[in-house]
PDB file of C-alpha atoms and ligand atoms in Angstrom:
ATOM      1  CA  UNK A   1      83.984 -79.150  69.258  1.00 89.00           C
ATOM      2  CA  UNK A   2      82.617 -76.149  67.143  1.00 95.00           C
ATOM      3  CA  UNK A   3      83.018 -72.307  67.056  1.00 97.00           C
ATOM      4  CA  UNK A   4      80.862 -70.074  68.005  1.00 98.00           C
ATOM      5  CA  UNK A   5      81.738 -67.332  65.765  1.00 98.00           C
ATOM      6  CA  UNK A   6      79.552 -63.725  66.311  1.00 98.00           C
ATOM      7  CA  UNK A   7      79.527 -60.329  65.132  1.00 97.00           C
ATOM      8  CA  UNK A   8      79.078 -57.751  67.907  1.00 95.00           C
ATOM      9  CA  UNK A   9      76.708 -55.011  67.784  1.00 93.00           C
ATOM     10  CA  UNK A  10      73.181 -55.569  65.349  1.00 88.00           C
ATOM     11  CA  UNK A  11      70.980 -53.797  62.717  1.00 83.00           C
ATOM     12  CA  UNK A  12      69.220 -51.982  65.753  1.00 85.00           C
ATOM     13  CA  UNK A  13      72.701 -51.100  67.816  1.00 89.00           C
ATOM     14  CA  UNK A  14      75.709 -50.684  65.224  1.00 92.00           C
ATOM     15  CA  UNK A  15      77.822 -50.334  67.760  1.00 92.00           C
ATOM     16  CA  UNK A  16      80.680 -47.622  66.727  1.00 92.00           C
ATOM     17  CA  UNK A  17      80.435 -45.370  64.196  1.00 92.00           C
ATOM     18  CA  UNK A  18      82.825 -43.191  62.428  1.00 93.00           C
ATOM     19  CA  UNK A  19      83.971 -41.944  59.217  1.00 89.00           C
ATOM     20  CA  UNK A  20      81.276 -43.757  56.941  1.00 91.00           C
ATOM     21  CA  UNK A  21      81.829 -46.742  58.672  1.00 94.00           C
ATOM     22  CA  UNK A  22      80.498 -49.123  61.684  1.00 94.00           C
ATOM     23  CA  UNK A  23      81.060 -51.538  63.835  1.00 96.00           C
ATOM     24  CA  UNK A  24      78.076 -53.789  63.193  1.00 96.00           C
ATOM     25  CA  UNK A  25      78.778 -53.613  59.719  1.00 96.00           C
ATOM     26  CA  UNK A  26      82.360 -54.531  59.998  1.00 97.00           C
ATOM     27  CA  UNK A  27      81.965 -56.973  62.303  1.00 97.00           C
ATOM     28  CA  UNK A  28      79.249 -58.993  60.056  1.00 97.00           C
ATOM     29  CA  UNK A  29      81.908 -58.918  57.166  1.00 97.00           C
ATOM     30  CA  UNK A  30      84.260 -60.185  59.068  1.00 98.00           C
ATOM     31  CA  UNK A  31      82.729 -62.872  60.751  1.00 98.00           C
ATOM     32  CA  UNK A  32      81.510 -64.227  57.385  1.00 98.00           C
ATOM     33  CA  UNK A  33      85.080 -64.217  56.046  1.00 98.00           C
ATOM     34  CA  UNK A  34      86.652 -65.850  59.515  1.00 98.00           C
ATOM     35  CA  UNK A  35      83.437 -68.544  58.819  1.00 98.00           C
ATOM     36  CA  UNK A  36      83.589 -69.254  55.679  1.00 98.00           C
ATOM     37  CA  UNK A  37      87.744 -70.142  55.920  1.00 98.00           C
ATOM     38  CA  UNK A  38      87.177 -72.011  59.046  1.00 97.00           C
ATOM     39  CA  UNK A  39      84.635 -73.985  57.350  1.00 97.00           C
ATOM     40  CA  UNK A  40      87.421 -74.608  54.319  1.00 96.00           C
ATOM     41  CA  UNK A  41      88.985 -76.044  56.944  1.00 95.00           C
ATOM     42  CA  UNK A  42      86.611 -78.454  57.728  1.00 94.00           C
ATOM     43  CA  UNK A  43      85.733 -76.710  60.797  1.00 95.00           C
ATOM     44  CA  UNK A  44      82.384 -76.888  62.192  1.00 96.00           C
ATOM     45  CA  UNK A  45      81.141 -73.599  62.580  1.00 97.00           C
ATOM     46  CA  UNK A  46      77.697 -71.801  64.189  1.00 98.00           C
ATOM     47  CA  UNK A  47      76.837 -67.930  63.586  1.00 98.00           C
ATOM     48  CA  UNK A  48      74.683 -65.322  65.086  1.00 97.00           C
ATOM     49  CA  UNK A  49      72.091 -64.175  63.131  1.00 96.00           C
ATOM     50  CA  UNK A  50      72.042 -60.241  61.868  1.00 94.00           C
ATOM     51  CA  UNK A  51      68.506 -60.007  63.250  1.00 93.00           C
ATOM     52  CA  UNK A  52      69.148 -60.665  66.456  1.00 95.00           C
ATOM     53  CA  UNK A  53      70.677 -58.353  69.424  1.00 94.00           C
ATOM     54  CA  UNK A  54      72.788 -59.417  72.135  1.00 94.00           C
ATOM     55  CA  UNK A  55      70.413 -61.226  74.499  1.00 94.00           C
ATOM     56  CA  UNK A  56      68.587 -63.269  71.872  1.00 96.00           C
ATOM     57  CA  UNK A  57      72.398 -64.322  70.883  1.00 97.00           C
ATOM     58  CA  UNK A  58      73.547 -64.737  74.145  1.00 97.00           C
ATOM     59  CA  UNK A  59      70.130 -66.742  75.001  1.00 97.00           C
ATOM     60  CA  UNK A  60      70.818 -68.834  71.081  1.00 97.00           C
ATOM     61  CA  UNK A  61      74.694 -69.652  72.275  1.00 98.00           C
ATOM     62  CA  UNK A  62      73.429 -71.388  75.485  1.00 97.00           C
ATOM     63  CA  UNK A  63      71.111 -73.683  73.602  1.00 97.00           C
ATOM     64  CA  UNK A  64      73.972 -75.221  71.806  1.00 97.00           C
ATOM     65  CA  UNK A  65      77.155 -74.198  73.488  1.00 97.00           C
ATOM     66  CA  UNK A  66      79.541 -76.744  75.430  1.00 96.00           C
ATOM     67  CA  UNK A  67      82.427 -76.223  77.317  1.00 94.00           C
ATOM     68  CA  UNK A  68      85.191 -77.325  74.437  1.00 94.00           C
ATOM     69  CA  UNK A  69      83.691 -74.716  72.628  1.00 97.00           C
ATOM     70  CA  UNK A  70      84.885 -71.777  71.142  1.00 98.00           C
ATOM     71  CA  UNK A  71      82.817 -68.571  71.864  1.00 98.00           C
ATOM     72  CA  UNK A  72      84.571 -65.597  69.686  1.00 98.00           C
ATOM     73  CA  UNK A  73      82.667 -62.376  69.336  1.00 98.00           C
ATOM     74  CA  UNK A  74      84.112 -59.484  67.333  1.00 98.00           C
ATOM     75  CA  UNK A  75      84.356 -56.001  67.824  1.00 97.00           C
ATOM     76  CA  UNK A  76      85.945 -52.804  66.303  1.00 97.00           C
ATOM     77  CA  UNK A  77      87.122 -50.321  69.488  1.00 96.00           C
ATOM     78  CA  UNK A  78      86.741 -46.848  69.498  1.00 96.00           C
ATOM     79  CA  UNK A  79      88.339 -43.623  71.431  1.00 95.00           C
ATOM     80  CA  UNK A  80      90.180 -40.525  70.997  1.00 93.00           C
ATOM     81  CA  UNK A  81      92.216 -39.882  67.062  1.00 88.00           C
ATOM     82  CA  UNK A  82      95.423 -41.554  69.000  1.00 94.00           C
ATOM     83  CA  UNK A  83      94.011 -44.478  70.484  1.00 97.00           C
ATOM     84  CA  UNK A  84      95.449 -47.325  68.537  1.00 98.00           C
ATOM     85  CA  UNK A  85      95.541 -51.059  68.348  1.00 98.00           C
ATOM     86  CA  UNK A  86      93.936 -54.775  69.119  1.00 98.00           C
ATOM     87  CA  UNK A  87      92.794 -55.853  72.554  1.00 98.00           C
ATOM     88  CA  UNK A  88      91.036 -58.885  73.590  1.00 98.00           C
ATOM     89  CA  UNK A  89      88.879 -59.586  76.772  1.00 98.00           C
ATOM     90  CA  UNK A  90      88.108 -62.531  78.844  1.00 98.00           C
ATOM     91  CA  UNK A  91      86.340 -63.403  81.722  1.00 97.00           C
ATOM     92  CA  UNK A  92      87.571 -62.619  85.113  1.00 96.00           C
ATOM     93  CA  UNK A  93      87.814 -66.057  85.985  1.00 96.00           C
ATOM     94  CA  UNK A  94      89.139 -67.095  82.519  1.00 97.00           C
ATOM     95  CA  UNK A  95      91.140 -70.565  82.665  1.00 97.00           C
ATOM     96  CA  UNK A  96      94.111 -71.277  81.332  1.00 97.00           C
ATOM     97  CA  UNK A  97      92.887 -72.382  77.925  1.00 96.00           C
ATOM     98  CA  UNK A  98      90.668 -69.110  77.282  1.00 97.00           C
ATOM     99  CA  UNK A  99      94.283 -67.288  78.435  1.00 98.00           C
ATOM    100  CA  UNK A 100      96.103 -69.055  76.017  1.00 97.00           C
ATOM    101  CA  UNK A 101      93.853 -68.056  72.902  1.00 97.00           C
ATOM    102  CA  UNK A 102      93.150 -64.949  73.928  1.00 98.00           C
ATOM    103  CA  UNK A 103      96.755 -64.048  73.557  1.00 98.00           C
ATOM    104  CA  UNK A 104      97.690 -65.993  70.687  1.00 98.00           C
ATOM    105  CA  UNK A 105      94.486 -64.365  68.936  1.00 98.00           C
ATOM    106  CA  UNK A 106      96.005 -60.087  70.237  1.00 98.00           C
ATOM    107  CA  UNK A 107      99.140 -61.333  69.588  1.00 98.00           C
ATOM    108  CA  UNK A 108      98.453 -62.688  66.203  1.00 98.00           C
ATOM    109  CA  UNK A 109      96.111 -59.691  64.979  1.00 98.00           C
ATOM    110  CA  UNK A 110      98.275 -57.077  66.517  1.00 98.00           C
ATOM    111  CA  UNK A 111     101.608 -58.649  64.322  1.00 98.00           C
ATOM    112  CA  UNK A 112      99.311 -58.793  61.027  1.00 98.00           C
ATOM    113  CA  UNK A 113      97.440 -55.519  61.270  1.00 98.00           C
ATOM    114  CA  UNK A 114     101.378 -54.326  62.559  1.00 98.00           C
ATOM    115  CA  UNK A 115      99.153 -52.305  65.349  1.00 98.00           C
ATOM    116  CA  UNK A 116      99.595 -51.561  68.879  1.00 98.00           C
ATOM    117  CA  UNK A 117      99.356 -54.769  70.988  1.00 98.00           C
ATOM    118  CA  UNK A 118      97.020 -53.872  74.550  1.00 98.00           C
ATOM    119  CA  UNK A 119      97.181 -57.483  75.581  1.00 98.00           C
ATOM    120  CA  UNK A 120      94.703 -59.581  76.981  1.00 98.00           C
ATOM    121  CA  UNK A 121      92.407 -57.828  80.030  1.00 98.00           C
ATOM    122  CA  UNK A 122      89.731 -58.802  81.960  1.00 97.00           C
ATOM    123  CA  UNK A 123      85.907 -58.036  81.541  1.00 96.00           C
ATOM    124  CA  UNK A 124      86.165 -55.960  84.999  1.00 96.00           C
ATOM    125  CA  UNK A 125      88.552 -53.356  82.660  1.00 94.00           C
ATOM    126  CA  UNK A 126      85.963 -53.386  79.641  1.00 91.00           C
ATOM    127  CA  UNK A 127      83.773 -50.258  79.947  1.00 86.00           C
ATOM    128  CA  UNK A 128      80.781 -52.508  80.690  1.00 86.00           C
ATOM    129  CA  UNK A 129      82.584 -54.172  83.601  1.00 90.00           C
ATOM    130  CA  UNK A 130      80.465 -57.038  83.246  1.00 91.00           C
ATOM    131  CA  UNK A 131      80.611 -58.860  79.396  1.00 93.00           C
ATOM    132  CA  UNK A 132      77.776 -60.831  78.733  1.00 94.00           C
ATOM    133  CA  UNK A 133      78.930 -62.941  76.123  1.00 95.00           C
ATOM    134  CA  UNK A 134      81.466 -64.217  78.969  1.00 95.00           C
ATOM    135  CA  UNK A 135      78.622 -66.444  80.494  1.00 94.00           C
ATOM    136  CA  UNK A 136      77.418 -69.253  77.844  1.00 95.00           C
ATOM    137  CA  UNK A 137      79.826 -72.318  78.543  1.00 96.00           C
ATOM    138  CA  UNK A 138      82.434 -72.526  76.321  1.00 97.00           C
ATOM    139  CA  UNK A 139      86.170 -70.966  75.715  1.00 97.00           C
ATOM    140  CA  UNK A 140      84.836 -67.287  75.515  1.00 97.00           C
ATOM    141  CA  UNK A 141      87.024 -64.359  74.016  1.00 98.00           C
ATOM    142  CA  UNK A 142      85.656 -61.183  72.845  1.00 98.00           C
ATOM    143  CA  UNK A 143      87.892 -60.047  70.315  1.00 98.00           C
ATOM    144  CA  UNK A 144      88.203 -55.980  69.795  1.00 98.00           C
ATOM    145  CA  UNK A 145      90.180 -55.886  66.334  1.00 98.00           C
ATOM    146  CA  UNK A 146      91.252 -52.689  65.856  1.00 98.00           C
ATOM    147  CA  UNK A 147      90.090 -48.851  66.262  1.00 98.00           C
ATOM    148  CA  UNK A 148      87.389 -48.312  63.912  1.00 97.00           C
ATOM    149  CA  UNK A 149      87.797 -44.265  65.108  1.00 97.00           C
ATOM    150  CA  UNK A 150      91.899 -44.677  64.225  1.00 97.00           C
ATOM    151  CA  UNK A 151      92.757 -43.980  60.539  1.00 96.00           C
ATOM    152  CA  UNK A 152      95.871 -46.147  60.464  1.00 97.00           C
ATOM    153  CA  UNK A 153      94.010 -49.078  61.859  1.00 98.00           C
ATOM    154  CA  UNK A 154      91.314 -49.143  59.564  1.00 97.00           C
ATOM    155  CA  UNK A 155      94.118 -48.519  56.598  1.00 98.00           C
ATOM    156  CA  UNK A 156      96.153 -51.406  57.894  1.00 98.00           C
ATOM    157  CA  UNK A 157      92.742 -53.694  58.565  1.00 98.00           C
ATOM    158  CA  UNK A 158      91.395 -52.989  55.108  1.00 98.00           C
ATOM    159  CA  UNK A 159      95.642 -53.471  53.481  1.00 98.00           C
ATOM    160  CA  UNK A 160      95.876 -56.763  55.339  1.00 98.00           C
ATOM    161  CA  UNK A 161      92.423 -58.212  55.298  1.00 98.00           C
ATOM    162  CA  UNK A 162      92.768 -61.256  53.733  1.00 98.00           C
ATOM    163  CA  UNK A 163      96.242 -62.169  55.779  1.00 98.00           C
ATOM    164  CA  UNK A 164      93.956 -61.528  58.835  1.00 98.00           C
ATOM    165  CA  UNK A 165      91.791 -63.788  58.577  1.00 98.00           C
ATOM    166  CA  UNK A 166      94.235 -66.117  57.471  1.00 98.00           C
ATOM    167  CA  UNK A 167      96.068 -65.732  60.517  1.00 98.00           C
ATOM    168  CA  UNK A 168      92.894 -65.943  62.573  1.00 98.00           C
ATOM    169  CA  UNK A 169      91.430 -69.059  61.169  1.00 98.00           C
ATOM    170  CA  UNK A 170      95.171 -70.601  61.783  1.00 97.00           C
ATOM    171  CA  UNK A 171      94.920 -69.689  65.717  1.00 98.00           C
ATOM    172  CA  UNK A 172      91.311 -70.817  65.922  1.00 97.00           C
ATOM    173  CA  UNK A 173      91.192 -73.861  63.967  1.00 95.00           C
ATOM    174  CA  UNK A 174      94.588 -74.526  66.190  1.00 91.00           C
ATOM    175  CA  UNK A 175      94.876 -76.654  69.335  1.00 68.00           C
ATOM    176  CA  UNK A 176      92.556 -74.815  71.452  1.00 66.00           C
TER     177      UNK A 176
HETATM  178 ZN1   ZN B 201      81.523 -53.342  70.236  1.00 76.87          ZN
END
């Protein structure tokens, strides 16, 4: 079994931006960090590269990917100055397994960052309706940390960093 670990949004689409700050960016520094404790671990671990955008990724992942596998992608959310907290998505026909580590990994993120918890949801309630990341075969969860547009989120992210991924490496390198 390996993770897929991958850090939405690239040079050429940074995804959200806001106060100084985006979402590609963010997303590449904490992918390295999630790798690099996983891999402390012992965990075998594969990672997009910067360069390329979503469907050279997605078309990468389905070279290598098997169905044990873990297929995490990160993202930062944005919205309105109130909208607040961690969220993560899953395939509309998610199985039990990809159910099970999608909440453990909201649940876990939401109680670290000490954030509003939105639960796990389905790619039909993502803005894209359809998540391509969902398809390569493997446990697939698209994790949307925080709200890179929400002050306290990014002040409780950046506080609680290190405990985050921590905390995340624990639920991935876990039983699923
Ligand atoms: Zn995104």
């Amino acid at each position: 079994m390996q993770l897929i670990i991958t850090a939405g949004h690239n040079r050429k689409d940074p995804g959200a931006v806001y106060a100084g700050r985006n979402e590609a960016e963010e997303t590449i520094w904490l992918r390295n960090a999630v790798t690099q404790s996983l891999r402390e671990r012992g965990a075998q671990v594969w990672n997009d590269n910067d360069a390329w955008d979503l469907s050279q990724t997605i078309t990468e992942i389905r070279k290598i990917s098997q169905p044990g596998d873990i297929i995490c992608d990160f993202h930062f959310n944005a919205g309105g100055p109130t909208a607040t907290g961690c969220e993560v998505f899953v395939a509309d026909d998610a199985n039990a397994t990809e159910l099970a580590l999608a909440k453990s990994l909201v649940d876990t993120i939401a109680s670290t960052l000490i954030i509003r918890n939105r639960g796990v949801k389905r790619e039909r309630d993502s803005q894209h309706k359809k998540l391509g990341m969902m398809r390569p075969p493997g446990l697939n969860v698209l994790v949307e940390v925080c709200f890179i547009s929400n002050k306290y989120d990014m002040q409780q992210y950046d506080t609680f960093f290190d405990l985050l991924v921590e905390e995340m490496t624990n639920v991935l390198a876990s039983k699923f």
